[in-house]
Amino acid sequence: MGKDLLTSVNTNRMRSLLAFLVLHNDVPQSREHLAYLLWPGSSEAQARTNLRQLLHNLRRTLPVDCSLLVADNHTVHWKTDKSCSIDVMEFKAAVQAAAGSKESDLAAARKSLEEAARLYQDDLLPDLYDEWLEPTRTQLRQQFADVLTRLSRLVETLGEYPAGILHATRLVALDPLRESYYQTLMRLHMRNHDRSSALRVYHQCLRALQRELGVSPGRSMQEMLREALKSEELAAAPVELPPYAATKPLPLVGRRMEWERLQDCWRRVTEGDAHFALIMGDPGIGKSRLAEKLFDSCARNAKNTAIRARCYFAQGQLAYGPITELLRAEPMRAARTQLPLPQLAELARVVPEILVENPGISPPQPLTESWQRLHLYEAMNTAFRKVSKPLLLVIDDLQWCDRHSFEWLHSLFRSGSAKGILAVGTARMEETQRDHALTGLLGELRQAGQLSELALNPLSVEETEALAAEVAAHKCDPAFLKSLYKTTRGNPLFVVETMRASIEGDGEQRSVPPRVQAVIAARFAQLSPAAYELAGLAATIGRPFSFELLAKATDWDEDSLSRALEELWQRRIIDGQGAAVYDYTHDLLREVANAELSPIRRRSLHQRIARALEELHGPEPAGVSVQLAGHYEGAGMAGQAIRFYGVAASVAKQSFADAESADLMRRALRLCREFPETAKRDHEELELLLRLGPSLVTTHGYSVPEVGETYHRGLELSRRLKHTEHLFALLSGAWLFHIVRGELEQSRMLAQECVDCARDEGDVPQEMGGHFILGTSLFHLGRLAASREQIELAVSSSEASSHPALALFAGPDVGVFSRAYRAHLLCQSGDVDAAVIKSDEAVLRAREVAHPFTLAIALDYAAMLNVYRYECGLALVLAEEAAAICGKHGFAYYRAVAEILAGWATGMESDASGCVDSTADLMR
């Protein structure tokens, strides 16, 4: 409005109403028509009420002095005058002016066409999906194509081939399946004496048509190819790169106070402290740039050690992903050589190449119990303790970090290994809500005085102007800078991208585009076809990529690939991340490049990337299994995706990352259930459910609905397929779900089926387990005599090995749990002395087994028995030992039981204050 952009109309419905009124401003619009247009599914009265409220809100968002919106009881009208600038109307006017130009007046026609091309920055309101909008959007898009076509031909007749190449390149980007556009671009390259580029255009067209339509270019294109091959390679007049290309990175503008705080944090760790600095802010605000400045500053001093990692939004982030990246850094490789072999074996869970470097180490076995991950954390902490200090760790984009990496960071800062370490993280705080794992880590570090939080605000007007001058390499027009600040709101990335788009467009300063996404998209439109295609492929990869991966996925010759990659690097779209590894300079660029892809092309790219990854990693794809699964799913190849989700889940489970393992199995199940219902599909779903169940129990507990749904669906499929091999595991899983929820009769029926199934199979461990769980259900039903009979049967056969399915709740030796239950049954029946003997036997056997989970169970039940006997001193000793074991290994349920018993015993032995203190500790 006037010189200001209208930004307060920020809801889709309001934008749709305003757009319709503006685009149809030639006549007033009836309220009845508008109400039906915007709310076709509502009643007439409700739609008119909604319209009345929406008009009221629209008036409030418009400037006070705006008199263009006129409404009465029957109609609504948008009146236009010189105070209101509408780019669609200006575009149409430029198109009409070009159409009305005389054939002899090429200059006037060119001026109008270039003005139209400049005005068209994106499709009309591409994020609105109203039916009325689509015909107008399509019409404007076709007019834009006609403008570019006329411009290309006009400048070609004038011999200005580089300018024509720019326009034809936008044409191809507009419709990658229109063969005539490729012909125009190929012809312009040939007339520009650039045979290599002409050949690249042909191959780009070939790949696009074969990939999307399954056809080859027509006869005209093939004739142009033959002509290009016969021509001699002459000195080309290349399209000029923008002035900022291939120059040194921009200096950090502003952020003086934040930089000084980071330096203070670094000084603290050089004195031996452990500290964590979190840089927070919106996307593009400069979080990574500030962290990078500290990294470069530290890395320049040989006395310091600096390593970094990054988290990615791409589907399938593996557990410990950023930590694995840190451990692979060169300084950590040296530190790893100082570790004993058992700790190296633990690190091999997350850094598999350790096994190749140390052939004497046996591959680590999958361990299903969460407490055992502490051995892995101890190995990681030791490695970081061994590395040279002071040490800077930079982890970018923590909002996408996996939960287990945060758990390890908790462990690191609780240990002495963090002394001399500064960990710097960056995060978008709007993506880290209260239940995000980062929140818990920050709370603990804040309480320990080990946290500095740096919130980055947008740049000031003066800082925005300084950054714009750095990009442009000269002083900018004040009016342009004012508009720049209003549009970008001081976001550094938006400032830089807007300036670069302005520079690339026509070499002159122009009005800042209203949508930053359109600004970034305009930069992509300036790329050569090969670079544009490569940008889409790199965006689909979704994380850093190697030259080898690009080569396999594109199947281009090395020279063509190198030139396209070089162009992306020169234009600051990608940057090097190490030896022959590249990545987008910012995630927003990747997001826009990905959004430019059609669904068909995206699927094709996913397939090419997946096959390239398989080829690169040969017979050992486990390290990239989660990427392979995600790409095969993106390619619509569900069978391969399910297979690699299974591999990835096993990798996660081996690293004790049960939450990630469960999530990966859920994805595999979702794909499996999309297959037609057949016996083969049912069998595959059953196998997935059997793997999902234990991970769900480990991460969510016994009683969440998903656990019950998983085991009952498994039982349904097992019975349908008449498979008995895994029936006991499914029955015991379902039993566990129901008994913890207090659904005792249903749990008893499932336990009885376990016993019957084991007898039919003649399986002694299964039968022992069946007797135990049946006895447990009967105990809680109050049927003590029947319960004792079943528990006695379990104890009598407990010398046999326990069934693995029982380890979820009873540990590896169900005989210990059986004896503990037997002791309580004896106590309930009045035989207290015998109960004590059996309880002592359970504890003794648990100590012989030397398994912490089993010992915690035995100690808890022994403490409970002594509470019943009013032996408070003994109960307290047993409960405190159990609580210590549970605290060390993370057994939350049995730790809670132990602390309740300890508080109870303390209160009974002395006074109520001890009970209150212990209970308060538990609540904390």
PDB file of N, CA and C in Angstrom, residues 84-139:
ATOM      1  N   CYS A  84      -2.221   1.826  -4.568  1.00  0.00           N
ATOM      2  CA  CYS A  84      -2.205   0.371  -4.426  1.00  0.00           C
ATOM      3  C   CYS A  84      -1.481  -0.249  -5.616  1.00  0.00           C
ATOM      4  N   SER A  85      -0.376  -0.928  -5.375  1.00  0.00           N
ATOM      5  CA  SER A  85       0.397  -1.588  -6.431  1.00  0.00           C
ATOM      6  C   SER A  85       0.077  -3.073  -6.437  1.00  0.00           C
ATOM      7  N   ILE A  86      -0.372  -3.592  -7.598  1.00  0.00           N
ATOM      8  CA  ILE A  86      -0.748  -5.005  -7.725  1.00  0.00           C
ATOM      9  C   ILE A  86       0.129  -5.607  -8.819  1.00  0.00           C
ATOM     10  N   ASP A  87       1.012  -6.537  -8.425  1.00  0.00           N
ATOM     11  CA  ASP A  87       1.981  -7.051  -9.395  1.00  0.00           C
ATOM     12  C   ASP A  87       1.307  -7.811 -10.534  1.00  0.00           C
ATOM     13  N   VAL A  88       0.173  -8.504 -10.254  1.00  0.00           N
ATOM     14  CA  VAL A  88      -0.517  -9.228 -11.323  1.00  0.00           C
ATOM     15  C   VAL A  88      -1.000  -8.255 -12.387  1.00  0.00           C
ATOM     16  N   MET A  89      -1.570  -7.131 -11.954  1.00  0.00           N
ATOM     17  CA  MET A  89      -2.068  -6.138 -12.912  1.00  0.00           C
ATOM     18  C   MET A  89      -0.913  -5.515 -13.694  1.00  0.00           C
ATOM     19  N   GLU A  90       0.196  -5.251 -12.994  1.00  0.00           N
ATOM     20  CA  GLU A  90       1.362  -4.693 -13.682  1.00  0.00           C
ATOM     21  C   GLU A  90       1.919  -5.696 -14.687  1.00  0.00           C
ATOM     22  N   PHE A  91       1.902  -6.988 -14.306  1.00  0.00           N
ATOM     23  CA  PHE A  91       2.376  -8.017 -15.241  1.00  0.00           C
ATOM     24  C   PHE A  91       1.482  -8.065 -16.480  1.00  0.00           C
ATOM     25  N   LYS A  92       0.170  -8.065 -16.265  1.00  0.00           N
ATOM     26  CA  LYS A  92      -0.754  -8.101 -17.402  1.00  0.00           C
ATOM     27  C   LYS A  92      -0.588  -6.862 -18.286  1.00  0.00           C
ATOM     28  N   ALA A  93      -0.388  -5.715 -17.649  1.00  0.00           N
ATOM     29  CA  ALA A  93      -0.216  -4.480 -18.420  1.00  0.00           C
ATOM     30  C   ALA A  93       1.048  -4.554 -19.266  1.00  0.00           C
ATOM     31  N   ALA A  94       2.116  -5.107 -18.699  1.00  0.00           N
ATOM     32  CA  ALA A  94       3.362  -5.252 -19.463  1.00  0.00           C
ATOM     33  C   ALA A  94       3.174  -6.216 -20.628  1.00  0.00           C
ATOM     34  N   VAL A  95       2.429  -7.284 -20.401  1.00  0.00           N
ATOM     35  CA  VAL A  95       2.160  -8.250 -21.480  1.00  0.00           C
ATOM     36  C   VAL A  95       1.358  -7.586 -22.590  1.00  0.00           C
ATOM     37  N   GLN A  96       0.337  -6.809 -22.198  1.00  0.00           N
ATOM     38  CA  GLN A  96      -0.476  -6.118 -23.205  1.00  0.00           C
ATOM     39  C   GLN A  96       0.345  -5.080 -23.957  1.00  0.00           C
ATOM     40  N   ALA A  97       1.211  -4.390 -23.235  1.00  0.00           N
ATOM     41  CA  ALA A  97       2.061  -3.390 -23.898  1.00  0.00           C
ATOM     42  C   ALA A  97       2.969  -4.046 -24.919  1.00  0.00           C
ATOM     43  N   ALA A  98       3.518  -5.223 -24.569  1.00  0.00           N
ATOM     44  CA  ALA A  98       4.375  -5.936 -25.517  1.00  0.00           C
ATOM     45  C   ALA A  98       3.576  -6.395 -26.722  1.00  0.00           C
ATOM     46  N   ALA A  99       2.346  -6.857 -26.481  1.00  0.00           N
ATOM     47  CA  ALA A  99       1.513  -7.325 -27.596  1.00  0.00           C
ATOM     48  C   ALA A  99       1.113  -6.167 -28.507  1.00  0.00           C
ATOM     49  N   GLY A 100       0.973  -4.965 -27.949  1.00  0.00           N
ATOM     50  CA  GLY A 100       0.565  -3.815 -28.749  1.00  0.00           C
ATOM     51  C   GLY A 100       1.712  -3.084 -29.407  1.00  0.00           C
ATOM     52  N   SER A 101       2.941  -3.520 -29.182  1.00  0.00           N
ATOM     53  CA  SER A 101       4.096  -2.850 -29.784  1.00  0.00           C
ATOM     54  C   SER A 101       4.133  -3.097 -31.289  1.00  0.00           C
ATOM     55  N   LYS A 102       4.622  -2.121 -31.988  1.00  0.00           N
ATOM     56  CA  LYS A 102       4.785  -2.292 -33.427  1.00  0.00           C
ATOM     57  C   LYS A 102       5.904  -3.285 -33.703  1.00  0.00           C
ATOM     58  N   GLU A 103       5.751  -4.023 -34.820  1.00  0.00           N
ATOM     59  CA  GLU A 103       6.760  -5.030 -35.148  1.00  0.00           C
ATOM     60  C   GLU A 103       8.138  -4.410 -35.332  1.00  0.00           C
ATOM     61  N   SER A 104       8.172  -3.184 -35.807  1.00  0.00           N
ATOM     62  CA  SER A 104       9.457  -2.532 -36.071  1.00  0.00           C
ATOM     63  C   SER A 104      10.101  -1.977 -34.803  1.00  0.00           C
ATOM     64  N   ASP A 105       9.305  -1.829 -33.740  1.00  0.00           N
ATOM     65  CA  ASP A 105       9.820  -1.217 -32.512  1.00  0.00           C
ATOM     66  C   ASP A 105      10.266  -2.315 -31.540  1.00  0.00           C
ATOM     67  N   LEU A 106      11.414  -2.928 -31.844  1.00  0.00           N
ATOM     68  CA  LEU A 106      11.901  -4.021 -31.017  1.00  0.00           C
ATOM     69  C   LEU A 106      12.271  -3.557 -29.612  1.00  0.00           C
ATOM     70  N   ALA A 107      12.782  -2.327 -29.502  1.00  0.00           N
ATOM     71  CA  ALA A 107      13.207  -1.820 -28.200  1.00  0.00           C
ATOM     72  C   ALA A 107      12.027  -1.722 -27.239  1.00  0.00           C
ATOM     73  N   ALA A 108      10.883  -1.196 -27.743  1.00  0.00           N
ATOM     74  CA  ALA A 108       9.700  -1.078 -26.883  1.00  0.00           C
ATOM     75  C   ALA A 108       9.177  -2.445 -26.476  1.00  0.00           C
ATOM     76  N   ALA A 109       9.146  -3.362 -27.448  1.00  0.00           N
ATOM     77  CA  ALA A 109       8.670  -4.719 -27.136  1.00  0.00           C
ATOM     78  C   ALA A 109       9.569  -5.379 -26.102  1.00  0.00           C
ATOM     79  N   ARG A 110      10.873  -5.217 -26.292  1.00  0.00           N
ATOM     80  CA  ARG A 110      11.819  -5.843 -25.356  1.00  0.00           C
ATOM     81  C   ARG A 110      11.662  -5.267 -23.951  1.00  0.00           C
ATOM     82  N   LYS A 111      11.487  -3.959 -23.879  1.00  0.00           N
ATOM     83  CA  LYS A 111      11.347  -3.325 -22.569  1.00  0.00           C
ATOM     84  C   LYS A 111      10.124  -3.868 -21.836  1.00  0.00           C
ATOM     85  N   SER A 112       9.010  -3.998 -22.555  1.00  0.00           N
ATOM     86  CA  SER A 112       7.777  -4.496 -21.921  1.00  0.00           C
ATOM     87  C   SER A 112       7.922  -5.960 -21.516  1.00  0.00           C
ATOM     88  N   LEU A 113       8.535  -6.762 -22.405  1.00  0.00           N
ATOM     89  CA  LEU A 113       8.707  -8.191 -22.094  1.00  0.00           C
ATOM     90  C   LEU A 113       9.639  -8.386 -20.894  1.00  0.00           C
ATOM     91  N   GLU A 114      10.714  -7.631 -20.847  1.00  0.00           N
ATOM     92  CA  GLU A 114      11.646  -7.770 -19.710  1.00  0.00           C
ATOM     93  C   GLU A 114      10.997  -7.315 -18.412  1.00  0.00           C
ATOM     94  N   GLU A 115      10.132  -6.275 -18.506  1.00  0.00           N
ATOM     95  CA  GLU A 115       9.413  -5.852 -17.314  1.00  0.00           C
ATOM     96  C   GLU A 115       8.466  -6.958 -16.839  1.00  0.00           C
ATOM     97  N   ALA A 116       7.796  -7.619 -17.785  1.00  0.00           N
ATOM     98  CA  ALA A 116       6.898  -8.726 -17.418  1.00  0.00           C
ATOM     99  C   ALA A 116       7.684  -9.879 -16.795  1.00  0.00           C
ATOM    100  N   ALA A 117       8.826 -10.204 -17.385  1.00  0.00           N
ATOM    101  CA  ALA A 117       9.655 -11.286 -16.836  1.00  0.00           C
ATOM    102  C   ALA A 117      10.165 -10.944 -15.446  1.00  0.00           C
ATOM    103  N   ARG A 118      10.480  -9.687 -15.219  1.00  0.00           N
ATOM    104  CA  ARG A 118      10.960  -9.265 -13.902  1.00  0.00           C
ATOM    105  C   ARG A 118       9.855  -9.360 -12.854  1.00  0.00           C
ATOM    106  N   LEU A 119       8.635  -8.999 -13.258  1.00  0.00           N
ATOM    107  CA  LEU A 119       7.534  -9.009 -12.306  1.00  0.00           C
ATOM    108  C   LEU A 119       7.109 -10.414 -11.899  1.00  0.00           C
ATOM    109  N   TYR A 120       7.263 -11.384 -12.797  1.00  0.00           N
ATOM    110  CA  TYR A 120       6.806 -12.746 -12.504  1.00  0.00           C
ATOM    111  C   TYR A 120       7.888 -13.465 -11.686  1.00  0.00           C
ATOM    112  N   GLN A 121       7.754 -13.421 -10.349  1.00  0.00           N
ATOM    113  CA  GLN A 121       8.742 -14.054  -9.467  1.00  0.00           C
ATOM    114  C   GLN A 121       8.333 -15.460  -9.044  1.00  0.00           C
ATOM    115  N   ASP A 122       7.052 -15.767  -9.127  1.00  0.00           N
ATOM    116  CA  ASP A 122       6.567 -17.089  -8.738  1.00  0.00           C
ATOM    117  C   ASP A 122       5.152 -17.226  -9.250  1.00  0.00           C
ATOM    118  N   ASP A 123       4.607 -18.461  -9.197  1.00  0.00           N
ATOM    119  CA  ASP A 123       3.217 -18.650  -9.560  1.00  0.00           C
ATOM    120  C   ASP A 123       2.322 -17.844  -8.628  1.00  0.00           C
ATOM    121  N   LEU A 124       1.116 -17.558  -9.075  1.00  0.00           N
ATOM    122  CA  LEU A 124       0.171 -16.771  -8.304  1.00  0.00           C
ATOM    123  C   LEU A 124      -0.238 -17.529  -7.036  1.00  0.00           C
ATOM    124  N   LEU A 125       0.095 -16.956  -5.873  1.00  0.00           N
ATOM    125  CA  LEU A 125      -0.295 -17.514  -4.568  1.00  0.00           C
ATOM    126  C   LEU A 125      -0.168 -19.036  -4.549  1.00  0.00           C
ATOM    127  N   PRO A 126       1.048 -19.544  -4.714  1.00  0.00           N
ATOM    128  CA  PRO A 126       1.216 -20.997  -4.884  1.00  0.00           C
ATOM    129  C   PRO A 126       0.822 -21.820  -3.658  1.00  0.00           C
ATOM    130  N   ASP A 127       0.739 -21.201  -2.487  1.00  0.00           N
ATOM    131  CA  ASP A 127       0.391 -21.956  -1.290  1.00  0.00           C
ATOM    132  C   ASP A 127      -1.101 -21.914  -0.967  1.00  0.00           C
ATOM    133  N   LEU A 128      -1.929 -21.351  -1.885  1.00  0.00           N
ATOM    134  CA  LEU A 128      -3.375 -21.394  -1.733  1.00  0.00           C
ATOM    135  C   LEU A 128      -3.953 -22.376  -2.746  1.00  0.00           C
ATOM    136  N   TYR A 129      -4.978 -23.128  -2.332  1.00  0.00           N
ATOM    137  CA  TYR A 129      -5.497 -24.202  -3.183  1.00  0.00           C
ATOM    138  C   TYR A 129      -6.981 -24.024  -3.508  1.00  0.00           C
ATOM    139  N   ASP A 130      -7.456 -22.788  -3.504  1.00  0.00           N
ATOM    140  CA  ASP A 130      -8.860 -22.522  -3.822  1.00  0.00           C
ATOM    141  C   ASP A 130      -9.135 -22.847  -5.290  1.00  0.00           C
ATOM    142  N   GLU A 131     -10.317 -23.430  -5.549  1.00  0.00           N
ATOM    143  CA  GLU A 131     -10.656 -23.842  -6.912  1.00  0.00           C
ATOM    144  C   GLU A 131     -10.723 -22.650  -7.863  1.00  0.00           C
ATOM    145  N   TRP A 132     -11.225 -21.504  -7.372  1.00  0.00           N
ATOM    146  CA  TRP A 132     -11.367 -20.339  -8.252  1.00  0.00           C
ATOM    147  C   TRP A 132     -10.019 -19.823  -8.720  1.00  0.00           C
ATOM    148  N   LEU A 133      -8.963 -20.129  -7.955  1.00  0.00           N
ATOM    149  CA  LEU A 133      -7.653 -19.551  -8.221  1.00  0.00           C
ATOM    150  C   LEU A 133      -6.903 -20.284  -9.330  1.00  0.00           C
ATOM    151  N   GLU A 134      -7.151 -21.585  -9.468  1.00  0.00           N
ATOM    152  CA  GLU A 134      -6.338 -22.392 -10.369  1.00  0.00           C
ATOM    153  C   GLU A 134      -6.397 -21.926 -11.829  1.00  0.00           C
ATOM    154  N   PRO A 135      -7.573 -21.614 -12.408  1.00  0.00           N
ATOM    155  CA  PRO A 135      -7.591 -21.152 -13.812  1.00  0.00           C
ATOM    156  C   PRO A 135      -6.762 -19.880 -14.023  1.00  0.00           C
ATOM    157  N   THR A 136      -6.872 -18.931 -13.079  1.00  0.00           N
ATOM    158  CA  THR A 136      -6.096 -17.692 -13.198  1.00  0.00           C
ATOM    159  C   THR A 136      -4.605 -17.967 -13.101  1.00  0.00           C
ATOM    160  N   ARG A 137      -4.236 -18.830 -12.145  1.00  0.00           N
ATOM    161  CA  ARG A 137      -2.831 -19.177 -11.967  1.00  0.00           C
ATOM    162  C   ARG A 137      -2.268 -19.828 -13.246  1.00  0.00           C
ATOM    163  N   THR A 138      -3.024 -20.751 -13.824  1.00  0.00           N
ATOM    164  CA  THR A 138      -2.582 -21.432 -15.049  1.00  0.00           C
ATOM    165  C   THR A 138      -2.453 -20.445 -16.203  1.00  0.00           C
ATOM    166  N   GLN A 139      -3.415 -19.525 -16.314  1.00  0.00           N
ATOM    167  CA  GLN A 139      -3.374 -18.537 -17.393  1.00  0.00           C
ATOM    168  C   GLN A 139      -2.140 -17.642 -17.270  1.00  0.00           C
TER     169      GLN A 139
END
